[in-house]
Coordinates of C-alpha atoms in Angstrom, one line a residue:
Chain A
M1 CA 63.5 -116.9 295.4
S2 CA 60.2 -117.6 293.7
K3 CA 60.1 -118.6 290.0
K4 CA 60.0 -115.9 287.3
V5 CA 56.9 -116.4 285.3
L6 CA 57.3 -113.3 283.1
E7 CA 60.6 -111.6 282.1
V8 CA 60.7 -108.6 279.9
E9 CA 64.2 -107.7 278.7
G10 CA 64.9 -104.5 276.8
V11 CA 61.7 -104.4 274.9
S12 CA 61.1 -101.5 272.5
I13 CA 57.8 -101.4 270.5
G14 CA 56.0 -99.0 268.2
Y15 CA 54.2 -98.6 265.0
G16 CA 56.2 -98.0 261.8
E17 CA 58.6 -95.1 262.5
R18 CA 56.9 -94.2 265.8
T19 CA 58.3 -95.8 269.0
V20 CA 55.7 -96.1 271.8
L21 CA 57.9 -97.7 274.5
E22 CA 61.6 -98.0 274.7
N23 CA 63.8 -100.4 276.6
V24 CA 61.2 -101.9 278.9
N25 CA 62.6 -104.2 281.6
F26 CA 60.7 -105.9 284.4
S27 CA 59.8 -109.4 285.7
L28 CA 57.0 -111.0 287.6
S29 CA 57.2 -113.9 290.0
A30 CA 54.6 -116.6 290.6
G31 CA 51.6 -115.4 292.5
S32 CA 52.0 -111.6 291.9
L33 CA 49.2 -109.4 290.8
A34 CA 50.6 -106.5 288.6
V35 CA 48.7 -103.6 287.2
I36 CA 49.6 -101.4 284.2
I37 CA 48.6 -97.8 284.7
G38 CA 49.0 -94.9 282.3
P39 CA 47.1 -92.1 280.6
N40 CA 45.2 -92.8 277.3
G41 CA 47.6 -93.4 274.4
S42 CA 50.5 -94.2 276.7
G43 CA 50.8 -97.7 275.2
K44 CA 49.0 -100.0 277.7
S45 CA 47.4 -102.2 275.1
T46 CA 50.5 -102.0 272.8
L47 CA 52.6 -103.4 275.6
L48 CA 50.0 -106.0 276.5
R49 CA 49.9 -107.2 272.9
A50 CA 53.7 -107.6 272.9
L51 CA 53.7 -109.5 276.2
T52 CA 50.9 -111.9 275.1
G53 CA 52.7 -112.6 271.8
E54 CA 49.8 -111.2 269.8
N55 CA 52.2 -108.7 268.3
K56 CA 55.7 -110.1 267.8
G57 CA 57.1 -107.1 266.0
F58 CA 59.2 -105.7 268.8
T59 CA 62.9 -105.7 269.7
G60 CA 64.1 -107.2 272.9
N61 CA 62.9 -110.3 274.5
V62 CA 59.7 -111.5 276.4
L63 CA 60.1 -114.8 278.2
L64 CA 57.1 -116.7 279.5
S65 CA 58.3 -119.3 282.1
G66 CA 61.7 -119.0 280.5
E67 CA 60.6 -119.4 276.9
S68 CA 60.6 -116.6 274.3
V69 CA 57.2 -115.6 273.0
K70 CA 58.7 -115.1 269.5
E71 CA 59.6 -118.8 269.2
L72 CA 56.5 -120.3 270.7
S73 CA 53.7 -121.7 268.5
Q74 CA 50.1 -120.4 269.2
R75 CA 49.3 -123.7 270.9
N76 CA 52.4 -123.7 273.2
L77 CA 51.8 -120.0 273.9
A78 CA 48.3 -120.8 275.0
R79 CA 49.7 -123.3 277.5
L80 CA 51.8 -120.6 279.1
R81 CA 49.5 -117.6 279.2
A82 CA 45.8 -116.9 279.0
V83 CA 44.3 -113.7 277.8
V84 CA 41.0 -112.0 278.8
A85 CA 40.3 -109.3 276.3
T86 CA 37.5 -106.8 276.2
E87 CA 35.2 -108.5 273.7
R88 CA 31.5 -108.2 274.8
N89 CA 29.9 -110.0 271.9
G90 CA 29.9 -113.5 270.4
G91 CA 29.0 -116.9 271.5
G92 CA 25.6 -115.8 272.8
A93 CA 24.1 -119.2 272.3
L94 CA 26.9 -121.1 273.9
T95 CA 26.3 -122.2 277.5
V96 CA 28.6 -121.0 280.3
E97 CA 30.2 -124.5 280.5
E98 CA 30.7 -124.7 276.7
T99 CA 32.5 -121.3 276.8
V100 CA 34.7 -122.3 279.7
S101 CA 35.5 -125.5 277.9
I102 CA 37.2 -123.4 275.1
G103 CA 39.9 -122.9 277.6
R104 CA 40.9 -126.5 277.0
F105 CA 41.7 -125.7 273.4
P106 CA 45.5 -126.2 273.7
Y107 CA 45.1 -129.5 275.3
T108 CA 42.5 -131.3 273.3
G109 CA 42.9 -133.2 270.1
L110 CA 41.6 -132.5 266.6
L111 CA 37.9 -133.2 267.5
G112 CA 38.1 -131.2 270.7
T113 CA 36.7 -134.0 272.8
L114 CA 37.1 -133.3 276.5
G115 CA 38.8 -136.0 278.6
T116 CA 38.4 -136.5 282.4
E117 CA 41.2 -134.1 283.2
D118 CA 39.7 -131.4 280.9
K119 CA 36.3 -131.8 282.4
E120 CA 37.8 -131.5 285.9
A121 CA 39.7 -128.3 284.9
V122 CA 36.5 -126.8 283.6
R123 CA 34.6 -127.7 286.7
L124 CA 37.3 -126.3 289.0
A125 CA 37.6 -123.1 286.9
M126 CA 33.8 -122.5 287.2
A127 CA 33.9 -123.2 290.9
N128 CA 36.9 -120.8 291.4
V129 CA 35.0 -117.8 290.1
G130 CA 31.6 -118.8 291.5
I131 CA 29.7 -119.5 288.3
A132 CA 29.1 -123.3 288.7
D133 CA 25.5 -122.6 289.5
F134 CA 24.8 -121.2 286.1
A135 CA 26.9 -123.6 284.0
N136 CA 23.9 -124.4 281.8
R137 CA 22.8 -120.8 281.2
F138 CA 23.5 -119.1 277.8
L139 CA 26.2 -116.5 277.6
G140 CA 23.7 -114.1 275.8
E141 CA 21.5 -114.2 278.9
L142 CA 24.2 -113.0 281.4
S143 CA 25.0 -109.5 282.7
D144 CA 28.3 -107.9 281.8
G145 CA 29.7 -108.8 285.2
E146 CA 28.6 -112.5 284.9
R147 CA 30.0 -112.6 281.4
Q148 CA 33.4 -111.3 282.6
K149 CA 33.5 -114.0 285.2
V150 CA 32.9 -116.6 282.5
M151 CA 35.8 -115.2 280.5
I152 CA 38.0 -115.3 283.6
A153 CA 36.9 -118.9 284.2
R154 CA 37.7 -119.8 280.6
A155 CA 41.2 -118.3 281.1
L156 CA 41.6 -120.3 284.3
A157 CA 40.6 -123.5 282.5
Q158 CA 43.5 -122.9 280.2
E159 CA 45.7 -123.8 283.3
T160 CA 48.5 -121.4 282.5
P161 CA 50.9 -119.9 285.0
L162 CA 50.2 -116.4 283.7
M163 CA 47.0 -114.5 283.0
F164 CA 46.7 -111.2 281.1
L165 CA 43.6 -109.1 281.3
D166 CA 43.0 -106.0 279.2
E167 CA 40.6 -103.6 280.9
P168 CA 38.7 -106.3 282.7
T169 CA 36.4 -103.9 284.5
S170 CA 35.6 -101.4 281.7
F171 CA 31.9 -102.4 281.2
L172 CA 31.2 -103.2 284.8
D173 CA 29.3 -101.3 287.6
V174 CA 31.1 -100.4 290.8
A175 CA 30.0 -103.6 292.7
A176 CA 31.1 -105.9 289.9
R177 CA 34.4 -104.0 289.5
I178 CA 35.3 -104.5 293.1
E179 CA 34.2 -108.1 293.0
T180 CA 36.3 -108.8 289.9
M181 CA 39.4 -107.2 291.5
R182 CA 39.0 -109.1 294.7
M183 CA 38.6 -112.3 292.7
L184 CA 41.8 -111.6 290.9
R185 CA 43.6 -111.0 294.2
R186 CA 42.3 -114.3 295.5
L187 CA 43.5 -116.1 292.3
A188 CA 47.0 -114.5 292.7
D189 CA 47.1 -115.5 296.3
A190 CA 46.5 -119.1 295.1
G191 CA 49.6 -118.9 292.9
K192 CA 48.4 -117.5 289.6
T193 CA 50.5 -114.6 288.2
I194 CA 48.2 -111.8 286.9
L195 CA 49.0 -108.8 284.8
L196 CA 46.2 -106.4 283.9
S197 CA 45.8 -103.1 282.2
T198 CA 43.2 -100.7 283.5
H199 CA 41.9 -97.2 283.7
D200 CA 40.3 -98.0 287.0
S201 CA 43.5 -97.2 289.0
A202 CA 41.9 -97.0 292.4
A203 CA 40.3 -100.5 292.3
A204 CA 43.5 -101.9 290.8
L205 CA 45.9 -100.3 293.3
A206 CA 43.7 -101.6 296.1
V207 CA 44.6 -105.2 295.2
A208 CA 47.9 -105.0 293.2
D209 CA 51.3 -105.8 294.7
T210 CA 53.3 -104.6 291.6
V211 CA 52.6 -101.5 289.6
L212 CA 53.8 -100.7 286.1
V213 CA 53.5 -97.0 285.3
L214 CA 53.7 -95.9 281.7
I215 CA 55.2 -92.5 281.1
P216 CA 54.3 -91.4 277.6
E217 CA 56.7 -88.4 277.5
E218 CA 59.7 -90.6 278.2
R219 CA 58.3 -93.7 276.4
S220 CA 59.4 -95.6 279.5
V221 CA 57.9 -97.9 282.1
I222 CA 58.6 -97.7 285.8
C223 CA 58.0 -100.9 287.7
G224 CA 57.9 -101.3 291.5
S225 CA 55.9 -102.5 294.4
K226 CA 52.7 -100.5 295.1
Q227 CA 54.3 -98.8 298.1
E228 CA 57.4 -97.8 296.1
I229 CA 55.4 -96.4 293.2
I230 CA 53.1 -94.4 295.5
A231 CA 56.0 -93.0 297.6
S232 CA 58.0 -92.1 294.4
G233 CA 55.3 -89.6 293.3
V234 CA 55.5 -90.9 289.8
L235 CA 51.7 -91.3 289.7
D236 CA 51.3 -87.5 290.3
R237 CA 53.8 -86.8 287.6
V238 CA 52.1 -88.9 285.0
F239 CA 48.6 -87.6 285.6
A240 CA 49.7 -84.0 286.3
H241 CA 48.5 -82.8 282.8
A242 CA 45.0 -83.7 283.9
G243 CA 45.4 -81.8 287.2
L244 CA 45.2 -85.0 289.3
R245 CA 47.1 -85.9 292.4
F246 CA 47.2 -89.3 294.1
D247 CA 45.7 -89.2 297.6
E248 CA 47.4 -92.0 299.4
S249 CA 44.9 -92.1 302.3
A250 CA 41.9 -92.4 299.9
G251 CA 43.9 -94.7 297.5
D252 CA 42.5 -92.7 294.6
F253 CA 43.3 -89.6 292.4
R254 CA 41.8 -86.3 293.5
Chain B
M1 CA 13.3 -128.1 278.2
N2 CA 16.7 -129.8 278.7
P3 CA 18.9 -128.8 275.8
R4 CA 20.0 -132.4 275.1
R5 CA 16.4 -133.6 275.0
R6 CA 15.5 -130.7 272.7
H7 CA 18.4 -131.5 270.4
R8 CA 17.4 -135.2 270.3
I9 CA 13.7 -134.4 269.5
I10 CA 14.7 -132.0 266.7
F11 CA 17.3 -134.4 265.2
V12 CA 14.7 -137.2 265.2
S13 CA 12.0 -135.0 263.7
L14 CA 14.3 -133.9 260.9
L15 CA 15.3 -137.5 260.2
L16 CA 11.6 -138.5 260.1
F17 CA 10.9 -135.7 257.7
I18 CA 13.6 -136.9 255.4
L19 CA 12.5 -140.5 255.8
I20 CA 8.9 -139.7 255.0
G21 CA 9.7 -137.0 252.4
T22 CA 12.1 -139.1 250.3
P23 CA 9.5 -141.8 249.3
L24 CA 6.9 -139.1 248.8
C25 CA 9.3 -137.4 246.4
L26 CA 9.7 -140.6 244.5
L27 CA 5.9 -140.6 243.9
C28 CA 6.0 -137.1 242.4
G29 CA 6.8 -136.5 238.7
S30 CA 5.2 -135.8 235.3
V31 CA 4.5 -139.6 234.8
G32 CA 2.0 -140.8 237.4
L33 CA 3.2 -143.9 239.1
S34 CA 1.5 -145.7 242.0
A35 CA 3.3 -146.5 245.3
A36 CA 3.3 -150.2 244.3
Q37 CA 5.0 -149.4 240.9
V38 CA 7.6 -147.3 242.6
W39 CA 8.2 -149.9 245.3
N40 CA 8.6 -152.7 242.6
A41 CA 11.0 -150.6 240.6
L42 CA 13.1 -150.1 243.6
I43 CA 13.3 -153.7 245.0
A44 CA 13.2 -155.5 241.6
P45 CA 14.5 -153.2 238.9
E46 CA 14.0 -154.6 235.3
A47 CA 16.3 -153.6 232.5
G48 CA 14.4 -151.8 229.8
S49 CA 11.3 -151.1 232.0
V50 CA 10.0 -147.6 231.8
E51 CA 9.1 -147.6 235.5
T52 CA 12.6 -148.7 236.5
F53 CA 14.1 -146.0 234.3
I54 CA 11.9 -143.3 235.8
V55 CA 12.3 -144.3 239.4
C56 CA 15.9 -145.6 239.5
D57 CA 17.6 -143.4 236.8
T58 CA 15.7 -140.2 237.3
R59 CA 13.8 -139.8 240.6
V60 CA 16.3 -141.5 242.9
P61 CA 19.3 -139.5 241.7
G62 CA 17.1 -136.3 241.8
V63 CA 16.0 -136.7 245.4
I64 CA 19.5 -137.8 246.6
T65 CA 21.1 -134.8 244.8
A66 CA 18.6 -132.5 246.4
I67 CA 19.4 -133.8 249.9
L68 CA 23.2 -133.7 249.4
A69 CA 23.1 -130.3 247.7
G70 CA 21.1 -128.8 250.6
C71 CA 23.5 -130.4 253.1
G72 CA 26.7 -129.2 251.3
L73 CA 25.5 -125.6 250.6
S74 CA 24.3 -125.2 254.2
L75 CA 27.6 -126.3 255.7
A76 CA 29.5 -124.0 253.3
G77 CA 27.3 -121.1 254.6
L78 CA 27.8 -122.1 258.2
L79 CA 31.6 -122.2 257.8
M80 CA 31.6 -118.8 256.2
Q81 CA 29.3 -117.1 258.7
T82 CA 31.5 -118.2 261.6
C83 CA 34.8 -117.6 259.8
F84 CA 33.8 -114.1 258.9
N85 CA 31.8 -113.5 262.1
N86 CA 29.0 -112.2 259.9
P87 CA 25.5 -113.7 259.8
L88 CA 25.0 -112.5 256.3
A89 CA 28.0 -114.3 254.8
G90 CA 27.3 -117.2 252.4
P91 CA 28.6 -118.8 249.3
S92 CA 26.4 -116.6 247.0
I93 CA 27.1 -113.4 249.0
M94 CA 30.9 -113.9 249.1
G95 CA 31.2 -114.3 245.3
I96 CA 32.1 -118.0 245.5
S97 CA 29.0 -119.1 243.7
S98 CA 29.7 -116.4 241.1
G99 CA 33.2 -117.8 240.7
A100 CA 31.8 -121.3 240.3
S101 CA 29.3 -120.0 237.8
L102 CA 32.0 -118.3 235.8
G103 CA 34.1 -121.5 235.6
A104 CA 31.0 -123.6 234.7
S105 CA 29.8 -121.0 232.1
L106 CA 33.2 -121.1 230.4
V107 CA 32.9 -124.8 230.0
L108 CA 29.2 -124.8 229.1
M109 CA 29.7 -122.0 226.5
L110 CA 32.9 -123.4 225.0
F111 CA 31.7 -127.0 224.8
G112 CA 28.0 -126.4 224.6
G113 CA 26.5 -128.8 227.1
I114 CA 26.8 -131.1 230.1
A115 CA 25.7 -134.4 228.5
G116 CA 27.4 -137.5 229.9
M117 CA 29.5 -138.1 232.9
W118 CA 32.6 -136.5 231.5
G119 CA 30.6 -133.4 230.5
G120 CA 29.4 -133.1 234.1
V121 CA 32.9 -133.6 235.4
A122 CA 34.3 -130.9 233.0
V123 CA 31.6 -128.5 234.3
A124 CA 32.5 -129.5 237.9
A125 CA 36.1 -128.9 237.3
G126 CA 35.4 -125.5 235.7
A127 CA 33.1 -124.6 238.6
F128 CA 35.8 -125.7 241.1
L129 CA 38.5 -123.7 239.4
G130 CA 36.2 -120.6 239.3
A131 CA 35.4 -121.0 243.0
V132 CA 39.0 -121.5 243.8
G133 CA 39.9 -118.4 241.7
V134 CA 37.6 -116.2 243.8
L135 CA 38.9 -117.9 247.0
L136 CA 42.5 -117.1 246.0
V137 CA 41.4 -113.4 245.6
L138 CA 39.8 -113.5 249.0
L139 CA 42.8 -115.2 250.5
A140 CA 45.1 -112.6 249.0
F141 CA 42.8 -109.9 250.6
S142 CA 42.9 -111.8 253.9
A143 CA 46.7 -111.6 254.0
L144 CA 46.4 -107.9 253.5
V145 CA 43.6 -107.0 255.8
R146 CA 42.7 -108.4 259.2
S147 CA 39.1 -107.1 259.3
T148 CA 36.6 -109.8 258.4
D149 CA 34.1 -107.1 257.5
V150 CA 36.5 -105.7 254.8
L151 CA 37.0 -109.2 253.6
L152 CA 33.3 -109.7 253.3
I153 CA 33.0 -106.5 251.3
A154 CA 35.9 -107.7 249.1
G155 CA 34.0 -110.9 248.5
I156 CA 30.8 -109.1 247.5
L157 CA 32.7 -106.8 245.1
T158 CA 34.6 -109.7 243.6
G159 CA 31.2 -111.4 243.0
Y160 CA 29.9 -108.3 241.1
L161 CA 33.1 -108.3 239.0
V162 CA 32.8 -112.0 238.2
S163 CA 29.1 -111.5 237.3
S164 CA 29.9 -108.8 234.8
V165 CA 32.4 -111.2 233.1
I166 CA 29.6 -113.9 233.0
S167 CA 27.3 -111.3 231.4
L168 CA 29.9 -110.5 228.8
L169 CA 30.4 -114.2 228.0
S170 CA 26.6 -114.6 227.7
F171 CA 26.5 -111.6 225.3
F172 CA 28.9 -113.2 222.9
S173 CA 27.8 -116.9 223.2
S174 CA 25.6 -118.8 220.8
E175 CA 21.9 -119.2 221.3
Q176 CA 22.2 -122.8 222.3
S177 CA 25.0 -122.3 224.7
L178 CA 23.2 -119.4 226.3
H179 CA 20.0 -121.5 226.7
T180 CA 22.0 -124.3 228.4
F181 CA 23.7 -121.8 230.7
V182 CA 20.5 -119.9 231.6
S183 CA 18.8 -123.3 232.4
W184 CA 21.8 -124.3 234.5
G185 CA 21.8 -120.9 236.2
L186 CA 18.2 -121.3 237.4
G187 CA 19.3 -124.3 239.5
N188 CA 18.0 -127.9 239.3
F189 CA 18.6 -131.2 241.0
D190 CA 18.2 -133.3 237.8
S191 CA 21.6 -133.0 236.2
V192 CA 23.1 -135.7 238.3
D193 CA 22.4 -139.1 236.7
L194 CA 23.0 -142.5 238.1
D195 CA 26.6 -142.6 236.7
V196 CA 27.6 -139.3 238.3
L197 CA 25.8 -139.8 241.6
P198 CA 28.5 -141.8 243.3
L199 CA 31.1 -139.2 242.5
F200 CA 28.8 -136.3 243.5
A201 CA 27.8 -138.1 246.7
A202 CA 31.4 -139.0 247.6
L203 CA 32.6 -135.4 247.1
V204 CA 29.8 -133.8 249.2
L205 CA 30.0 -136.5 252.0
I206 CA 33.8 -136.4 252.3
L207 CA 33.8 -132.6 252.4
S208 CA 30.9 -132.6 254.9
I209 CA 32.8 -135.0 257.2
I210 CA 35.9 -132.8 257.0
C211 CA 33.7 -129.9 258.4
V212 CA 33.4 -131.9 261.7
L213 CA 37.1 -131.6 262.2
Y214 CA 36.8 -127.8 262.3
A215 CA 34.1 -127.7 265.1
K216 CA 36.6 -127.0 267.8
S217 CA 38.2 -124.2 265.9
L218 CA 34.9 -122.7 264.9
N219 CA 33.8 -122.5 268.5
A220 CA 36.9 -120.5 269.4
M221 CA 36.3 -118.2 266.3
L222 CA 32.8 -117.2 267.6
F223 CA 34.5 -114.6 269.8
G224 CA 36.6 -113.1 267.0
S225 CA 40.1 -113.9 265.6
G226 CA 41.9 -112.2 268.6
F227 CA 40.2 -114.4 271.1
A228 CA 40.7 -117.5 269.0
S229 CA 44.4 -116.7 268.5
A230 CA 44.9 -116.2 272.3
A231 CA 43.1 -119.5 272.9
G232 CA 45.8 -121.3 270.8
L233 CA 44.4 -121.3 267.3
D234 CA 46.5 -120.6 264.2
V235 CA 43.9 -118.3 262.8
M236 CA 45.5 -117.8 259.3
R237 CA 45.8 -121.5 258.8
V238 CA 42.3 -122.3 260.0
R239 CA 40.8 -119.4 258.0
T240 CA 42.5 -120.6 254.8
G241 CA 41.3 -124.2 255.5
L242 CA 37.7 -123.0 256.1
L243 CA 37.7 -120.9 252.9
L244 CA 39.0 -123.8 250.8
L245 CA 36.5 -126.2 252.4
S246 CA 33.5 -124.0 251.9
G247 CA 34.7 -123.2 248.4
A248 CA 35.0 -126.8 247.5
L249 CA 31.6 -127.6 248.9
T250 CA 30.0 -124.7 246.9
A251 CA 31.9 -125.7 243.8
A252 CA 30.8 -129.3 244.0
V253 CA 27.1 -128.5 244.3
T254 CA 27.2 -125.5 241.9
A255 CA 28.9 -127.6 239.2
W256 CA 25.9 -129.9 238.9
C257 CA 23.0 -128.1 240.4
G258 CA 23.7 -124.5 239.2
P259 CA 24.2 -121.5 241.6
V260 CA 21.5 -122.4 244.0
A261 CA 20.7 -119.3 246.0
F262 CA 19.7 -118.7 249.7
I263 CA 20.2 -122.2 251.1
G264 CA 23.8 -121.5 252.2
L265 CA 22.7 -118.2 253.8
V266 CA 19.5 -119.2 255.4
V267 CA 19.8 -122.8 256.7
P268 CA 22.5 -122.1 259.3
H269 CA 20.1 -119.5 260.9
I270 CA 17.3 -122.1 260.9
A271 CA 19.6 -124.6 262.5
R272 CA 20.8 -122.1 265.2
M273 CA 17.2 -121.1 266.0
L274 CA 15.8 -124.7 266.1
F275 CA 18.7 -126.1 268.1
R276 CA 19.3 -122.9 270.2
T277 CA 23.0 -123.3 270.1
S278 CA 26.2 -121.9 268.6
N279 CA 28.2 -125.0 269.6
H280 CA 29.6 -126.3 266.3
H281 CA 29.9 -129.8 267.7
I282 CA 26.1 -129.8 267.6
L283 CA 25.6 -127.1 264.9
I284 CA 27.5 -128.9 262.1
P285 CA 25.4 -132.1 262.1
A286 CA 22.3 -129.9 262.8
T287 CA 23.0 -127.7 259.8
A288 CA 23.7 -130.7 257.6
L289 CA 20.4 -132.2 258.6
C290 CA 18.4 -129.0 258.2
G291 CA 20.1 -128.4 254.8
A292 CA 19.2 -131.9 253.7
A293 CA 15.6 -131.4 254.8
T294 CA 15.5 -128.0 253.0
G295 CA 16.9 -129.5 249.8
L296 CA 14.3 -132.2 250.0
L297 CA 11.5 -129.7 250.6
C298 CA 12.7 -127.6 247.6
R299 CA 12.7 -130.8 245.5
I300 CA 9.1 -131.7 246.5
I301 CA 7.8 -128.2 245.8
S302 CA 9.7 -128.1 242.5
L303 CA 7.9 -131.3 241.4
L304 CA 4.4 -130.3 242.4
P305 CA 3.6 -128.5 239.1
S306 CA 4.9 -131.5 237.1
Q307 CA 1.7 -133.4 238.0
V308 CA -0.2 -130.9 235.8
Y309 CA 2.3 -129.1 233.5
T310 CA 4.9 -132.0 233.0
S311 CA 7.7 -129.6 233.9
V312 CA 9.8 -129.1 237.0
L313 CA 10.1 -125.7 238.7
P314 CA 13.7 -124.3 238.8
V315 CA 15.2 -124.5 242.3
N316 CA 16.0 -120.8 242.4
V317 CA 12.3 -120.0 242.0
I318 CA 11.6 -121.8 245.3
T319 CA 14.6 -121.0 247.5
P320 CA 13.9 -117.2 247.8
V321 CA 10.3 -117.9 248.8
I322 CA 11.7 -120.0 251.7
G323 CA 14.8 -117.9 252.4
V324 CA 13.7 -114.3 252.3
P325 CA 11.1 -114.5 255.1
V326 CA 13.6 -116.3 257.3
I327 CA 16.3 -113.6 256.7
I328 CA 13.8 -110.8 257.3
Y329 CA 12.7 -112.5 260.6
V330 CA 16.3 -112.9 261.6
L331 CA 17.2 -109.2 260.8
I332 CA 14.1 -107.9 262.6
N333 CA 14.6 -110.1 265.7
R334 CA 18.4 -110.1 265.9
R335 CA 18.4 -108.5 269.4
K336 CA 16.2 -111.2 270.7
L337 CA 18.2 -114.1 269.1
L338 CA 20.7 -115.5 271.5
Y339 CA 23.3 -116.3 268.9
F340 CA 23.6 -112.6 267.9
N341 CA 24.7 -111.6 271.5

């Protein structure tokens, strides 16, 4: 049995009096690629913020490699999970290599000087996502797709067993979306556990092995393999209000 | 051009400017001294000699103060701009200079002057307490609100409030106290004498060196606090440290030189444009050096009229002339400037 990298036990989360999700339970093993799917406002980002430890105001328990996110310091948290969020701005005058180097933050000392191991981790991360050729280009000169690759490389340089991505394809064109999803599949096949939230259900389902469907009416999360989720018809039920049905042969909603 | 080569060339050019500008500055002043007289006063100072007094007790502290003040204010501005993710943040914009002014004005108006070392120290302490007071207000706000933009607005509003208290104090102060305060408020690099210089220099240098320790955190903060936190940074702790450090730098300079405007706001932009980087491992020494050069330039310009009119121009007459065009250029070209993207 492969090692559990993420375990979510009876998590309930909300804002003030309003509960968004109740009694969420699931776990992810090493090397799985899971995708969170749900309509707008169903709590995808809320759940992700709880799992990453950004918001610790929830009941229940989230364990990263067996350790509770509520008890981990920021530094130790950053050694167990990396986060790729949707920020499109900032650091325009940093080179690609300098940006990827930020991934070594939890491992370097006060001055942030990179050691041999750190430099190797940065080099490998850039090679893994295919950006080694433009290591010296500025972030502000890159396309959205290239910038997203840099952010993924930065998360890889963090050398964590688990990577969270919040809407990783939202600003990308079709080609870049497919390329990003394929790259994430490749990284998962190499042993990285990946959990991403997305509106791009078709592209995500094409590469995912585990699917988490958020059902806003029930404030619940259904977790299963891609085949189980599609066969259960839960996708049709969740998106029925928008008049959508999941076409299994096309792998997309119609 | 290779970025490292570019950085090296600009670093050396700035150092050369400072190395050439400093002796030039020693030649400027209301009393005409030849290069030989200045040189002799420096290498063989004579007690009681007029030349020695002018060069060693007046001009040397003046030029060193200008360099250190430029360096300190520029670093304070850089820390604030990155901390608040806002290119228009700076000690004067955030109300910290106003806080320092309020503290200094209380001392100046209550005790009537800044003569002597302990007078200067009292003003410095007042300025520091004033700056820390505003910082505490900002820190209280930062605990309540996560948005750095809201915090920036809170700083601006606090600055207005503090300025109104200063106006009230001025209204009720004596003519002599008011004159002292107004002169101090115009900014000058001549208040630091040879006795105070080691204290002033030690303060600014130690605080500047501490800035280097924040380079790693500042790089992570370039992408916002959410990113920095996910990368492993304790954002609240670092933000508090940055606010205290920038406040202490502003207070140290403001105490002796007055609320010098624009340097803290403008110089970090000059450094980013010259060095073409947002990497704080490079940007912190680059900003310190650009700030030192800007302080020196302001000093040289302020001394030019003294050749004819025997008086020195206030610093705050010069800094807007340098600062405003740079800020207008930055605002107009922000889409083209890499560090805005």
